PDB file of C-alpha atoms and ligand atoms in Angstrom:
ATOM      1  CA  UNK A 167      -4.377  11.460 -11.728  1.00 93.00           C
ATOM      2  CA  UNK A 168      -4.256   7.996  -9.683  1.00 97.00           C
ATOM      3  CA  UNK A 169      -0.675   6.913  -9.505  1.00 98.00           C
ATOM      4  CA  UNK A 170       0.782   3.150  -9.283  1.00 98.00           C
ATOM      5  CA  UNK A 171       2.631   2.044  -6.695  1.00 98.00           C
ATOM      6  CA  UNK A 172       5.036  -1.117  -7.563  1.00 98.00           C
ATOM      7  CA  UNK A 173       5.541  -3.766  -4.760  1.00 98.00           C
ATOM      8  CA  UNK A 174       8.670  -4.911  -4.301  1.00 98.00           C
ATOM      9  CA  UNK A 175       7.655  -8.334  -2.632  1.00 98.00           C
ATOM     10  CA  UNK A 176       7.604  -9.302  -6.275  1.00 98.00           C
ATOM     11  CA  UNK A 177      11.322  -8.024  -7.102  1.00 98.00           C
ATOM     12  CA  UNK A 178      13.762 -10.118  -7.693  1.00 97.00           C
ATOM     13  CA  UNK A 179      16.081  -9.746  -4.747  1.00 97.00           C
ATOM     14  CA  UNK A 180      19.468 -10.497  -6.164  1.00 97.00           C
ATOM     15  CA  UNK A 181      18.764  -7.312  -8.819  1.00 97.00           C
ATOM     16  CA  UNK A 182      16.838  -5.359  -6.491  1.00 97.00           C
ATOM     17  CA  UNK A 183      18.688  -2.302  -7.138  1.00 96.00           C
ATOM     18  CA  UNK A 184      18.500  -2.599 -10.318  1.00 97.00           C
ATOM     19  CA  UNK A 185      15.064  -3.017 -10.409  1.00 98.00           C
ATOM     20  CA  UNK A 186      14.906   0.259  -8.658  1.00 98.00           C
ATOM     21  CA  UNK A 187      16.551   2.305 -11.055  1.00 97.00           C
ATOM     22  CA  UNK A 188      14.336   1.077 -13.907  1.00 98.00           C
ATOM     23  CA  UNK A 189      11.271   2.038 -11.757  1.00 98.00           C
ATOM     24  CA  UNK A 190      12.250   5.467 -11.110  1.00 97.00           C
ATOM     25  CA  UNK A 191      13.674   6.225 -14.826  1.00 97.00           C
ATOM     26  CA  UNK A 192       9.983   5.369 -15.354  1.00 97.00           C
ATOM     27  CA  UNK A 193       8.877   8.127 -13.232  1.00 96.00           C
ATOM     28  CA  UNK A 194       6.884   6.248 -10.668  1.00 98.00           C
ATOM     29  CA  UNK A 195       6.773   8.187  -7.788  1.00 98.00           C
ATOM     30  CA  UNK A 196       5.675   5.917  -4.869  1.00 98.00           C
ATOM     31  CA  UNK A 197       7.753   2.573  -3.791  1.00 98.00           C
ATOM     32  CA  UNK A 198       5.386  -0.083  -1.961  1.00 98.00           C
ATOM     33  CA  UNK A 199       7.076  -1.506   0.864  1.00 98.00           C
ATOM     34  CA  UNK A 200       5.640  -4.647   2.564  1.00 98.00           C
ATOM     35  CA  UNK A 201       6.474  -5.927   6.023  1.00 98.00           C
ATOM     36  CA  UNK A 202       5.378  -9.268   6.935  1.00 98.00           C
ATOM     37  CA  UNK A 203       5.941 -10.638  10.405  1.00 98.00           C
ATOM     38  CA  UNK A 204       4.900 -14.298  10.239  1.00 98.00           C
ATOM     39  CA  UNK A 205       2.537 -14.093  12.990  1.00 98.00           C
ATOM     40  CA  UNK A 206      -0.447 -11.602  11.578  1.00 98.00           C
ATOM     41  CA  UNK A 207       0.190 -13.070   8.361  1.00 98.00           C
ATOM     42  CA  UNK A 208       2.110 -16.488   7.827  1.00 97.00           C
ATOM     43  CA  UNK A 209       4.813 -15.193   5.651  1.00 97.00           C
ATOM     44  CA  UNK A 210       8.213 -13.104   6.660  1.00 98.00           C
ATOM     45  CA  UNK A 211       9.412 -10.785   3.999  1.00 98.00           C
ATOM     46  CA  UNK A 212      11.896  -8.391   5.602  1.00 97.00           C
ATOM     47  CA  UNK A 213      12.100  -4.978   7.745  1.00 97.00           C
ATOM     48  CA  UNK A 214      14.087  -2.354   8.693  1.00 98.00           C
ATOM     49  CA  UNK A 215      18.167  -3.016   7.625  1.00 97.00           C
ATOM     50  CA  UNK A 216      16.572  -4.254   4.082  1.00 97.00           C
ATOM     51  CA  UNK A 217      14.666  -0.753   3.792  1.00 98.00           C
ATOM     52  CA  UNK A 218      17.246   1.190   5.662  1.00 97.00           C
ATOM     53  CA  UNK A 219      19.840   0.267   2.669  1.00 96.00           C
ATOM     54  CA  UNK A 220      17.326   1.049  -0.490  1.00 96.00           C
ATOM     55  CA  UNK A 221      16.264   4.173   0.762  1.00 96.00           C
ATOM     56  CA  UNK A 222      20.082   5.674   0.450  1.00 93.00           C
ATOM     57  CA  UNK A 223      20.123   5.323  -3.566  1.00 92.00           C
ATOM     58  CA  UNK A 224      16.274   5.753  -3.906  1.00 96.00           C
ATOM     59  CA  UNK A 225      14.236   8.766  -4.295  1.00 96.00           C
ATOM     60  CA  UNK A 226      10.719   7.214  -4.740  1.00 98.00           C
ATOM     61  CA  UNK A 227       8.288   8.065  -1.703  1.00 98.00           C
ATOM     62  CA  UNK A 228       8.254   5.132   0.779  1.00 98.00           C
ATOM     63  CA  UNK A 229       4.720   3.670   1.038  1.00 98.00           C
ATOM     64  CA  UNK A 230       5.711   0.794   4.093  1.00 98.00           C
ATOM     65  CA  UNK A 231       2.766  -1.328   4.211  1.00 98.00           C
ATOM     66  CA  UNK A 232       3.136  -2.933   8.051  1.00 98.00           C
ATOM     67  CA  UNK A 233       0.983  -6.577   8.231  1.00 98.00           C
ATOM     68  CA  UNK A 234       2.684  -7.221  11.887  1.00 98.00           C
ATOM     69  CA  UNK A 235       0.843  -7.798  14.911  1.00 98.00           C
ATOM     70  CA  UNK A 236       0.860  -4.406  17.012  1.00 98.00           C
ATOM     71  CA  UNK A 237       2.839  -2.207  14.959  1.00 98.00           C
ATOM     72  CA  UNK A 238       2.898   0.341  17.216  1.00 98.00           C
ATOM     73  CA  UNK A 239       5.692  -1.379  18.436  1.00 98.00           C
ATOM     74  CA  UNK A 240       7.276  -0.448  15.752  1.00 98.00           C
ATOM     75  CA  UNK A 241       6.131   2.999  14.311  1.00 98.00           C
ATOM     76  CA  UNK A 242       9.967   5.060  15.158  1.00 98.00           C
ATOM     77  CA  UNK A 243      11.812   1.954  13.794  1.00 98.00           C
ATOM     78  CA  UNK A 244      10.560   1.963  10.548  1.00 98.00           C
ATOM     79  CA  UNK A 245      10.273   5.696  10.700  1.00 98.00           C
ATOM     80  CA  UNK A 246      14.163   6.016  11.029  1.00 98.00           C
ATOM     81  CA  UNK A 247      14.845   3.609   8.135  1.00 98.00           C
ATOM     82  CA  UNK A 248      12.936   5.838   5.384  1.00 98.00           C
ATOM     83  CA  UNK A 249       9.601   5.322   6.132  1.00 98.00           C
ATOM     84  CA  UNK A 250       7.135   8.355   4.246  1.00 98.00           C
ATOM     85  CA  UNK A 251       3.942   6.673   4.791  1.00 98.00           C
ATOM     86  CA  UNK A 252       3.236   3.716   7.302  1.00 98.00           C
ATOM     87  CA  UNK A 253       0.238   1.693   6.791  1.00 99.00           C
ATOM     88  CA  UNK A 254      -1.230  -0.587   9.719  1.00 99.00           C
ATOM     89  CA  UNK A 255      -3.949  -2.920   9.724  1.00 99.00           C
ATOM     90  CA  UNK A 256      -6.931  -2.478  11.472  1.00 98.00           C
ATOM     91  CA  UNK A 257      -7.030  -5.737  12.750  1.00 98.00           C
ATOM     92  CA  UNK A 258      -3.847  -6.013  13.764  1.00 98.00           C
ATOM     93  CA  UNK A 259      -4.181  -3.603  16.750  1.00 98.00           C
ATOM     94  CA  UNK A 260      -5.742  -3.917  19.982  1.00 98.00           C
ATOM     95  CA  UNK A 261      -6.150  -0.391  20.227  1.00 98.00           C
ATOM     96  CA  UNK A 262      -6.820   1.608  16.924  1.00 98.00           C
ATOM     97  CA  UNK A 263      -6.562   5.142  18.214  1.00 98.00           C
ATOM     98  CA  UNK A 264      -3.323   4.116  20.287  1.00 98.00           C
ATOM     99  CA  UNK A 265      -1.480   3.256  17.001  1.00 98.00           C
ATOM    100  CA  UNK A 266      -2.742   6.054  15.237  1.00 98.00           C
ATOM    101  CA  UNK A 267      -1.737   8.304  18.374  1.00 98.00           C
ATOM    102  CA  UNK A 268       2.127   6.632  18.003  1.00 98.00           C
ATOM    103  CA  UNK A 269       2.070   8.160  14.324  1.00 98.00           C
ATOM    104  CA  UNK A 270       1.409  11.526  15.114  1.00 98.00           C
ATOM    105  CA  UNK A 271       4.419  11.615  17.541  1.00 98.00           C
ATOM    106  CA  UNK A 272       6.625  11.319  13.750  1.00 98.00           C
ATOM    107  CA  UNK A 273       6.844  13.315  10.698  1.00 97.00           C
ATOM    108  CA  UNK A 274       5.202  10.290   8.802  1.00 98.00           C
ATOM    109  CA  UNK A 275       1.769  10.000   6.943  1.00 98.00           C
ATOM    110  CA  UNK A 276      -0.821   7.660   8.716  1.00 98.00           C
ATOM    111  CA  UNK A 277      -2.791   5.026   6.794  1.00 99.00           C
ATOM    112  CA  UNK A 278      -5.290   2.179   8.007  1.00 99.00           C
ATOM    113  CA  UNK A 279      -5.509  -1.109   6.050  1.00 99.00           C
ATOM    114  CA  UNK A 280      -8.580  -3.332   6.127  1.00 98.00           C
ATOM    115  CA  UNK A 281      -8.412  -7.485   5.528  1.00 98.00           C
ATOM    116  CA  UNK A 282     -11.334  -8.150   2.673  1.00 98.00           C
ATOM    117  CA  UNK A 283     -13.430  -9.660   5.391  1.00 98.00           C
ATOM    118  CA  UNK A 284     -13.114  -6.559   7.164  1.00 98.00           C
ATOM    119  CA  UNK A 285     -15.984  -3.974   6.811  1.00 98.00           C
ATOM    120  CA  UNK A 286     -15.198  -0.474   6.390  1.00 97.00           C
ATOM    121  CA  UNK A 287     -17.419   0.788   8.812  1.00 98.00           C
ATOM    122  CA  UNK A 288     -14.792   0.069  11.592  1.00 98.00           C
ATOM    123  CA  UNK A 289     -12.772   2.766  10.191  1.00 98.00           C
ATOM    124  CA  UNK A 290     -15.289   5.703  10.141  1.00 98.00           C
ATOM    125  CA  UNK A 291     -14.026   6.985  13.721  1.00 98.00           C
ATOM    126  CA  UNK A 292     -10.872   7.432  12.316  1.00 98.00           C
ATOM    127  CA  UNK A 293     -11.327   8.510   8.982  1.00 98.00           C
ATOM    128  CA  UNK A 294     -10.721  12.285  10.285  1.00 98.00           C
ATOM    129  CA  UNK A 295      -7.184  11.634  11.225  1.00 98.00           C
ATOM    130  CA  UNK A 296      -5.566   9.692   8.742  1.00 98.00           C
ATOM    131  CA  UNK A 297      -3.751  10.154   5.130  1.00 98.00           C
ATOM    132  CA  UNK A 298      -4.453   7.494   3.435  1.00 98.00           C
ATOM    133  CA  UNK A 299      -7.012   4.096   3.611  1.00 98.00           C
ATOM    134  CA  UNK A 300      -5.243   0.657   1.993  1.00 99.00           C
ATOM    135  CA  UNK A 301      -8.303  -1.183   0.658  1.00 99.00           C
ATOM    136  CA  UNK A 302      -6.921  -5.257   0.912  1.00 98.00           C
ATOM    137  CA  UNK A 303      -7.913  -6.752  -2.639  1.00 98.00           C
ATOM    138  CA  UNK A 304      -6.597 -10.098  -1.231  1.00 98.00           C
ATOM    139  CA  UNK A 305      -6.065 -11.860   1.827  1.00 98.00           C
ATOM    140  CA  UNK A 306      -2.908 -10.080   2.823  1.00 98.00           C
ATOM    141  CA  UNK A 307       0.304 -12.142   3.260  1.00 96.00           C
ATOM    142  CA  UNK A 308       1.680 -13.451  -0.578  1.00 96.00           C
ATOM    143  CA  UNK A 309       1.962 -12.133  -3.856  1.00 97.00           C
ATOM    144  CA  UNK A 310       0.229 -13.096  -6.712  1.00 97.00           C
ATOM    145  CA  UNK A 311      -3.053 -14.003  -5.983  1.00 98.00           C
ATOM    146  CA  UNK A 312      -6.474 -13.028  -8.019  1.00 98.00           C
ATOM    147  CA  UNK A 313      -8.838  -9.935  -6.833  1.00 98.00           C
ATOM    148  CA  UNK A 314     -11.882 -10.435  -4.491  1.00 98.00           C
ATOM    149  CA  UNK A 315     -14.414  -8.937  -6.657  1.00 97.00           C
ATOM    150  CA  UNK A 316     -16.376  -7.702  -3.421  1.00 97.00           C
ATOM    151  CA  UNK A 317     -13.450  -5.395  -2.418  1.00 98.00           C
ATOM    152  CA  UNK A 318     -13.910  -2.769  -5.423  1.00 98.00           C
ATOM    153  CA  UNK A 319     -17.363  -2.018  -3.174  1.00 98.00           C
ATOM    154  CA  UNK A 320     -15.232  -0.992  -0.071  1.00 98.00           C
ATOM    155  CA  UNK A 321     -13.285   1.369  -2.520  1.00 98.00           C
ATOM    156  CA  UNK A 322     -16.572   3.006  -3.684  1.00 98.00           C
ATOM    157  CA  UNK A 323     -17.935   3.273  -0.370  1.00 98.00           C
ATOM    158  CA  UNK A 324     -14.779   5.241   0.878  1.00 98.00           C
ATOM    159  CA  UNK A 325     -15.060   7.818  -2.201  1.00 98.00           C
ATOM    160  CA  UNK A 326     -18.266   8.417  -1.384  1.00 98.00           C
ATOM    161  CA  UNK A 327     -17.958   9.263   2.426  1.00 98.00           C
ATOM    162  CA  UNK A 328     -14.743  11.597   1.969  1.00 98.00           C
ATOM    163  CA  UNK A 329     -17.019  13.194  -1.310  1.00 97.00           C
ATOM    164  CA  UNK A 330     -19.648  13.755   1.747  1.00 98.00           C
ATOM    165  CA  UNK A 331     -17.799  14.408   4.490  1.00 97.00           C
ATOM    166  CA  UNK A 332     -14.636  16.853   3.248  1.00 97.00           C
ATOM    167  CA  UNK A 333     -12.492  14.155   4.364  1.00 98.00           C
ATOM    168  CA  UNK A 334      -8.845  14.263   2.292  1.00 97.00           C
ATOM    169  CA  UNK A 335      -7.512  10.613   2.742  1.00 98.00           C
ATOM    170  CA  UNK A 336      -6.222   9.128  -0.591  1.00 98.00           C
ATOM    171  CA  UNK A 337      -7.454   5.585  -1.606  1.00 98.00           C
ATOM    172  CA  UNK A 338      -4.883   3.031  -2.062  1.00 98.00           C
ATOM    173  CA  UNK A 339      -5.385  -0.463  -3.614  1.00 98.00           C
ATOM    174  CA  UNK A 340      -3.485  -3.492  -2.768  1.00 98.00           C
ATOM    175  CA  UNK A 341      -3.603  -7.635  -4.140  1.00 98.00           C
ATOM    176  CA  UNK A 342      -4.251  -8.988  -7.064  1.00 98.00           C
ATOM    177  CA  UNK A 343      -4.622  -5.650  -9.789  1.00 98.00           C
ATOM    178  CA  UNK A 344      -3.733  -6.772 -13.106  1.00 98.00           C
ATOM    179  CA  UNK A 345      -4.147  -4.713 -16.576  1.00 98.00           C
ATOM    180  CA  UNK A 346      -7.557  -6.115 -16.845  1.00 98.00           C
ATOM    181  CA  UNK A 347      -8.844  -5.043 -13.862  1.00 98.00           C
ATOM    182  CA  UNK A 348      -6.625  -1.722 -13.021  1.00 98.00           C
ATOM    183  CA  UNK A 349      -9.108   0.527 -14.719  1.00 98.00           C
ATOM    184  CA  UNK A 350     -12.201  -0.880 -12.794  1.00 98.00           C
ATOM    185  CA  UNK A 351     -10.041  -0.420  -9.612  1.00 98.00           C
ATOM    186  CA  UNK A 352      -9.168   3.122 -10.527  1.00 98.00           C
ATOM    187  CA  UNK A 353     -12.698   4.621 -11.349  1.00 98.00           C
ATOM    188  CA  UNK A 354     -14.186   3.462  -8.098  1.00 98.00           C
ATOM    189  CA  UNK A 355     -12.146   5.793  -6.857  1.00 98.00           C
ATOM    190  CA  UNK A 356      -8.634   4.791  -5.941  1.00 98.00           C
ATOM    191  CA  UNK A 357      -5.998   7.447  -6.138  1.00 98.00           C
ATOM    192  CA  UNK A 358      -2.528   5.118  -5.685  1.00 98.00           C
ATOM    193  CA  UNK A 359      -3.141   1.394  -7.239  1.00 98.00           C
ATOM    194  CA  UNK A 360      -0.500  -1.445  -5.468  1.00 98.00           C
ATOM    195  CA  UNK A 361       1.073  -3.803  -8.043  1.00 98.00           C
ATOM    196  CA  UNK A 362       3.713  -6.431  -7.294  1.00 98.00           C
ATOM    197  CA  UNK A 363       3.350  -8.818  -9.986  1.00 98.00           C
ATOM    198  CA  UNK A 364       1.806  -6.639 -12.432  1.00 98.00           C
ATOM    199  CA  UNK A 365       4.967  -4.920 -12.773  1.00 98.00           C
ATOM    200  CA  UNK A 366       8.042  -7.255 -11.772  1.00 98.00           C
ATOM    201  CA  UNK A 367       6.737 -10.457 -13.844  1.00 98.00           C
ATOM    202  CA  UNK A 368       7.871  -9.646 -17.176  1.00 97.00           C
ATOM    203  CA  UNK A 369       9.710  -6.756 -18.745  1.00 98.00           C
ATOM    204  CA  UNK A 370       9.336  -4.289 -16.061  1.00 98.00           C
ATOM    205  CA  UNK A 371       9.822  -1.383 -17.998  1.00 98.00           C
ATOM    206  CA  UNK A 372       7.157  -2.585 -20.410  1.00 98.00           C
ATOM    207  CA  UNK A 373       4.676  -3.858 -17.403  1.00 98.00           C
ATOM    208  CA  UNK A 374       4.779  -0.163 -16.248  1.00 98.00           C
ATOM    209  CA  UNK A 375       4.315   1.600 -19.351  1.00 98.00           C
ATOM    210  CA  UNK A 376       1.067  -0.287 -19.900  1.00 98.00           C
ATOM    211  CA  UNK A 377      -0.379   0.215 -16.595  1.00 98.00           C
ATOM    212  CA  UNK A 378       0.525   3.678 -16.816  1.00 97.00           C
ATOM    213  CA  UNK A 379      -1.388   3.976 -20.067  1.00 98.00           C
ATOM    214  CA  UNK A 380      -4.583   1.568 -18.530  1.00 98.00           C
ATOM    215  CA  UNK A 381      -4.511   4.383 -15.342  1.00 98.00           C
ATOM    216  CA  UNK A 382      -4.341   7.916 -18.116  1.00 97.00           C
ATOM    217  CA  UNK A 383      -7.552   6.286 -19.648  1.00 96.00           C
ATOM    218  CA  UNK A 384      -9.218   5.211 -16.589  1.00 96.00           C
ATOM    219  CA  UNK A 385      -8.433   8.728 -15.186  1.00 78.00           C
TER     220      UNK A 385
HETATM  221  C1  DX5 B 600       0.067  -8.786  -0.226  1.00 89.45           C
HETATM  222  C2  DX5 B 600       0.861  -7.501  -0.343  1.00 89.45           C
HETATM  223  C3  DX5 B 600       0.802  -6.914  -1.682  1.00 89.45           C
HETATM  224  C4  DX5 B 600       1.394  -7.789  -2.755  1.00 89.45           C
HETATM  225  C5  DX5 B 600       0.690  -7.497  -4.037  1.00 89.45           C
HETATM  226  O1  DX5 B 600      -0.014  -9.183   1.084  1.00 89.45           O
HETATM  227  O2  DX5 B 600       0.386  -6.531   0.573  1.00 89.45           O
HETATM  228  O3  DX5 B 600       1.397  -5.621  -1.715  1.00 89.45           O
HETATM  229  O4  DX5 B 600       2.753  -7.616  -2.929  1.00 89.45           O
HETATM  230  O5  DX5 B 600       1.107  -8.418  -4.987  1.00 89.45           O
HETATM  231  P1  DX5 B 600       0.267  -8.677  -6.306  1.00 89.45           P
HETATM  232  O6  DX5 B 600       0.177  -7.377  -7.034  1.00 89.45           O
HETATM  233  O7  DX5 B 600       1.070  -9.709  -7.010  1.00 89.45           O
HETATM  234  O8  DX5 B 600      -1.092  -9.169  -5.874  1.00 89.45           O
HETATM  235 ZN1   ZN B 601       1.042  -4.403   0.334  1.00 89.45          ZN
END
């Protein structure tokens, strides 16, 4: 079954640990972690001290979504503060199979991330060697905006070629899923479904029993 992954861009920071506890006593698995640097996107969220510190009193799998400007810079950094998965964005690398190279030198699972205006074909000569692809449902960089409709296609198009190629990589979903549209997004074919707002606006532990139920249906 497709899992959801909460973002905690949309936490509230003075409660964040909080906020933690009530995700995991919901039994949500996977902890979306997004890195901003200001300079491949125009916003700065934080890095390694910030994750460093949650990871002690959290057991949820780290999903550390990097939108920096060569993150291969950075690949043993956030490895060392808790990192279980590291996502990088294809367009944020001068040299794809470099960055993906850096991530096999670490006990970390790879993922590639594509922009909405980026087309999916530039990640077929990869698709062999990573664990996951993070399908951008918005222009990446802030919280709360609404879903570009033309992204569910790239999620489709990704099921099909691992259906017809063996390939394993999971399907992750990131930017702007809402109730409404979470069970569209999950029977195109995404496996782990990104949701900042979706979760943290509101009665968290409400938010996530709903989207829970929206993903057993759509499953
Ligand atoms: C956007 C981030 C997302 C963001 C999602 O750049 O990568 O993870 O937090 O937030 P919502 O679910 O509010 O669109
Ligand atoms: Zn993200």
């Amino acid at each position: 079954m497709s899992e959801l992954a909460p973002s905690i861009l949309s936490a509230d920071f003075m409660h964040l640990g909080e906020q933690l506890h009530t995700l995991q006593e919901s039994g949500l698995k996977v902890l979306h972690v997004d890195v901003m640097d200001g300079v491949f996107v125009p916003s700065i969220s934080f890095g390694m001290p910030v994750i460093k510190s949650i990871r002690s009193g959290c057991q949820m799998m780290f999903d550390v979504h990097l939108m920096i400007k060569e993150p291969s810079r950075y690949i043993k950094e956030f490895v060392e503060a808790g990192a279980d998965s590291i996502t990088v964005h294809v367009e944020a690398c001068s040299d794809i199979g470099e960055t993906i190279a850096a991530m096999k030198k670490y006990p970390v699972k790879r993922a590639l991330s594509v922009n909405p205006g980026t087309d999916v074909d530039v990640l077929m000569p990869y698709l062999d060697q990573i664990d996951m692809v993070l399908v951008m449902g918005v222009e990446p960089g802030f919280g709360g905006q609404k879903l570009i409709p033309d992204t569910l296609e790239k999620v489709k198009k990704l099921d099909q070629t691992r259906r017809e190629n063996g390939y394993d990589y999971l399907i992750e979903f990131d930017g702007g899923v809402t109730r409404d549209n979470l069970c569209e997004i999950i029977q195109n074919g995404t496996d782990l479904a990104v949701a900042g707002t979706a979760v943290f606006r509101g009665d968290i532990r409400e938010n996530v029993r709903d989207l829970q139920e929206v993903i057993a249906g759509a499953s």
